[in-house]
């Protein structure tokens, strides 16, 4: 028995030495004791392939390539291991979460609820796994806790250790009767090896390891005791000098490993043979690349002179950002394969932090048609089948709430199409449907109501829509209803899991996954096909482990959902390469990178390589240091991790035998500056002639052929080049050749056309054709005042909202228009009740009116959006506030009536065809007509000297005012259009001539009024001022006194003031008869102009901008129009803000 070390730096042929030794043994004696090549798990396939392809070998059962775990399985098969099944990470997480919850009262640190945070369970599980790897026991933790507590009674470390010991013990108790922890596998292996007959006298070669855990050392110790000879390869040379951050010995971990193994051998009296030192100069791997050999030999040597030869095998790439970095690497890989005869398998891509580059590498390599294998486990959590599991349980637990239910329906694993799910979702959102309303069996007949004071008859198509909605609802209930009943009736985890499994079978999830797998295979998405192929087994494994661990426990659905999520959180899918000729992509610390012809190391930035030691973890570095002082050995941390980083850097720099490319980004995705790593600086110093290529997002002045690597990305770059050409810049003729090539190829001709469309695109909309305009609006352009105002704000917004009738998705929540409808309906009912009783407003008691307002508000509240005001405590509180607002407004209206001769003559007065008043018609060119219809909130009248004074009152629940520039530019046409209608058709309605008295906004609010103190008298006057109406009134003192008999004293109701000489003050919003006539003429001219533009099909994206405001701020169509004032072709219509004198000069001249 002996221990033999095979030492050598990278590239000296250690693995080749082992393979050749095994080959010689097999050729000399095909039968005999086993020859074992023990390698890391991820290297078994590579080494098996290398062994079976060795020259002269036709196959042998004597030689075996094993990993530690595969060796454990072989030994267990021989000596008889425990028949208990292994517990997986899923079950471990589930059990751990259950224990944390159950023992929360006894846990000192972990009982505080931190375990509910995402990722925390995985951290605790990882810590317990680490303890096992380092051969600790719960008793070891308790002893360490006592030692720590004696020196630091108030610290948290001792409490953490006691918590972990408790959890560990209880987990072992729960597992012992039925399960075996795979983390104990190597412990069993170390104990069982001395009883193995098959491996006695074997010869073992251990290759590819830098260091070992204590469990692995125990296995090696057993191998040393039973095997004839154990060879261990280590990446190691003779001792080197130390000093300086860059001169940290990269072989330090290997030196420690050699010393520990030698001590083990000596402890058992096993011979330690003189080592075999492989010292080829240059190393075999770098025989054709002297610069690579120089880097390998001198990178970590302090004071090493600069390389004096030509640097041809090492390149540096400085990219503007990470995307440009990955694209540059992809182009270079294509170049090597195209011009140098490389195979894809000759190339490896390495990164230190795969999370930074994963998506970019997948997307860019796919664009460049580079076959690749990403050596990383895929998370299970985001697959649709797993989402179905989680969402189904949450749906029942949360009473069919919208969010989990539609997460489930959007997995594409249910018998509804995406379009059907969208239709159902819109209806459910609009009406707030959940719980019993899904399951009560009664048809859904909810419809959107736009008024509250009358029933709405179904419109055209409503019945068909409702029939479809109810049919879709029945399809959902058909598969979710039985599941709901089964879950509600389940008594334990086993029954809950069975219900979940039956749901998956009812939906034929295995069949659907197989369809997805086959489709992905057909389309060449091989990794995705693997995911679909593995996911069903993974889901069944989750369920089996749930039942095995917690089967008889009674959990609430909330607890079950949380434990299920905890189990799924840490699960990963392991994929295997789908072909032999692929580029390998892997992180430095995970994969065993084979020797390749070309290696690319991406992300060589400060803080990424070498990586900063992780700041997190359940045990902090300071706590690990204290445990080390107490004799407790754990995984490397702090400075020890930095030593391992140096070793990873060494491995990365020595993987390639011909070409090594290192790249780094100068900025991240948000434009923040990034610095190159010290690795880059060291290489520049060591290789003064190294090429540093700059990579930008677009081709520069260099060789364009390097950017023309594949058709799809080349066309993307062509777009930028054509833009430069369009702007008058010179471009390389090669890009015009790309353009001509794309024109001749049908597959890319459409893409080229899209590029040209984008190149000459301006964000402008051409007028609609005569046919489209006729189809939308007809010969008579029917409109409302609000629609005309919308056109004045932005023609394109008007077209989308009123031409195409696009609407925002309705949701079951109160928005400002809902409140407006509520207040309008309440005040209409209030005024109607007074008018029906033939009671004069002015004679009413304000208290009576407030009480009437309260009763009306309570009557209307259930009618708003299908009883939304009764749905939650928040909305019930809002109902009280709305009732108070109506009460307050009713009292103020009564107070106004007591001081006014004006009385309501029309409430919600409709005008249009078939209404009380005809539509307002504006003749347009070409015998077309603009027909305006609508509804006036309130029309007040009072007797005048030559007819009736008429004023328009509009209720507003938000800030509202009417200024002269708003009228001049046509931004607020509503009140004056209503007044124009009344002056035109009022005599027909009232039987007397109508005189313009004013247009006013009445604020429906519940204002706060400041008082001098609690004992002060109620500030009635201050309250009324809050309700002062805004707008314009006629500049006629008798008419004004009819509106408010406070005049000439200050009016609390009107926007006017009377000076001592009896004239209106300058702040009064009053108009003379001539000014009103001028505004009427201007109004008709504006209405005609707007009507003409609509009839011509104008749909310009042209919002106005005035005084820093724009309709874009609240426009729901911004995602549609894409308006951006910084882009060519986009721009506001800037409206100046002339003063009143200038406006009147222009209006009176019209």
JSON list of C-alpha atoms in Angstrom, two decimals, residues 22-23 25-26 29-38 48 51-52 59-66 203:
[
{"chain": "A", "resi": 22, "resn": "UNK", "atom": "CA", "xyz": [-4.29, 2.93, -16.83]},
{"chain": "A", "resi": 23, "resn": "UNK", "atom": "CA", "xyz": [-3.89, 2.07, -20.51]},
{"chain": "A", "resi": 25, "resn": "UNK", "atom": "CA", "xyz": [-1.98, -1.64, -17.00]},
{"chain": "A", "resi": 26, "resn": "UNK", "atom": "CA", "xyz": [-4.90, -2.76, -19.15]},
{"chain": "A", "resi": 29, "resn": "UNK", "atom": "CA", "xyz": [-3.16, -7.42, -17.82]},
{"chain": "A", "resi": 30, "resn": "UNK", "atom": "CA", "xyz": [-6.75, -7.02, -19.06]},
{"chain": "A", "resi": 31, "resn": "UNK", "atom": "CA", "xyz": [-7.94, -8.95, -16.00]},
{"chain": "A", "resi": 32, "resn": "UNK", "atom": "CA", "xyz": [-6.94, -8.16, -12.49]},
{"chain": "A", "resi": 33, "resn": "UNK", "atom": "CA", "xyz": [-7.76, -5.88, -9.56]},
{"chain": "A", "resi": 34, "resn": "UNK", "atom": "CA", "xyz": [-9.87, -2.85, -10.41]},
{"chain": "A", "resi": 35, "resn": "UNK", "atom": "CA", "xyz": [-8.26, 0.23, -11.87]},
{"chain": "A", "resi": 36, "resn": "UNK", "atom": "CA", "xyz": [-10.23, 3.23, -10.62]},
{"chain": "A", "resi": 37, "resn": "UNK", "atom": "CA", "xyz": [-10.07, 6.75, -11.99]},
{"chain": "A", "resi": 38, "resn": "UNK", "atom": "CA", "xyz": [-11.73, 8.92, -9.31]},
{"chain": "A", "resi": 48, "resn": "UNK", "atom": "CA", "xyz": [-14.95, 7.92, -19.71]},
{"chain": "A", "resi": 51, "resn": "UNK", "atom": "CA", "xyz": [-10.45, 6.32, -21.60]},
{"chain": "A", "resi": 52, "resn": "UNK", "atom": "CA", "xyz": [-12.49, 4.37, -24.15]},
{"chain": "A", "resi": 59, "resn": "UNK", "atom": "CA", "xyz": [-12.92, -2.11, -23.91]},
{"chain": "A", "resi": 60, "resn": "UNK", "atom": "CA", "xyz": [-12.42, -3.40, -20.38]},
{"chain": "A", "resi": 61, "resn": "UNK", "atom": "CA", "xyz": [-14.42, -4.07, -17.25]},
{"chain": "A", "resi": 62, "resn": "UNK", "atom": "CA", "xyz": [-11.31, -3.71, -15.10]},
{"chain": "A", "resi": 63, "resn": "UNK", "atom": "CA", "xyz": [-11.02, 0.08, -15.51]},
{"chain": "A", "resi": 64, "resn": "UNK", "atom": "CA", "xyz": [-13.77, 2.29, -14.12]},
{"chain": "A", "resi": 65, "resn": "UNK", "atom": "CA", "xyz": [-14.29, 6.05, -14.02]},
{"chain": "A", "resi": 66, "resn": "UNK", "atom": "CA", "xyz": [-16.10, 6.96, -10.80]},
{"chain": "A", "resi": 203, "resn": "UNK", "atom": "CA", "xyz": [-5.15, 0.81, -7.91]}
]
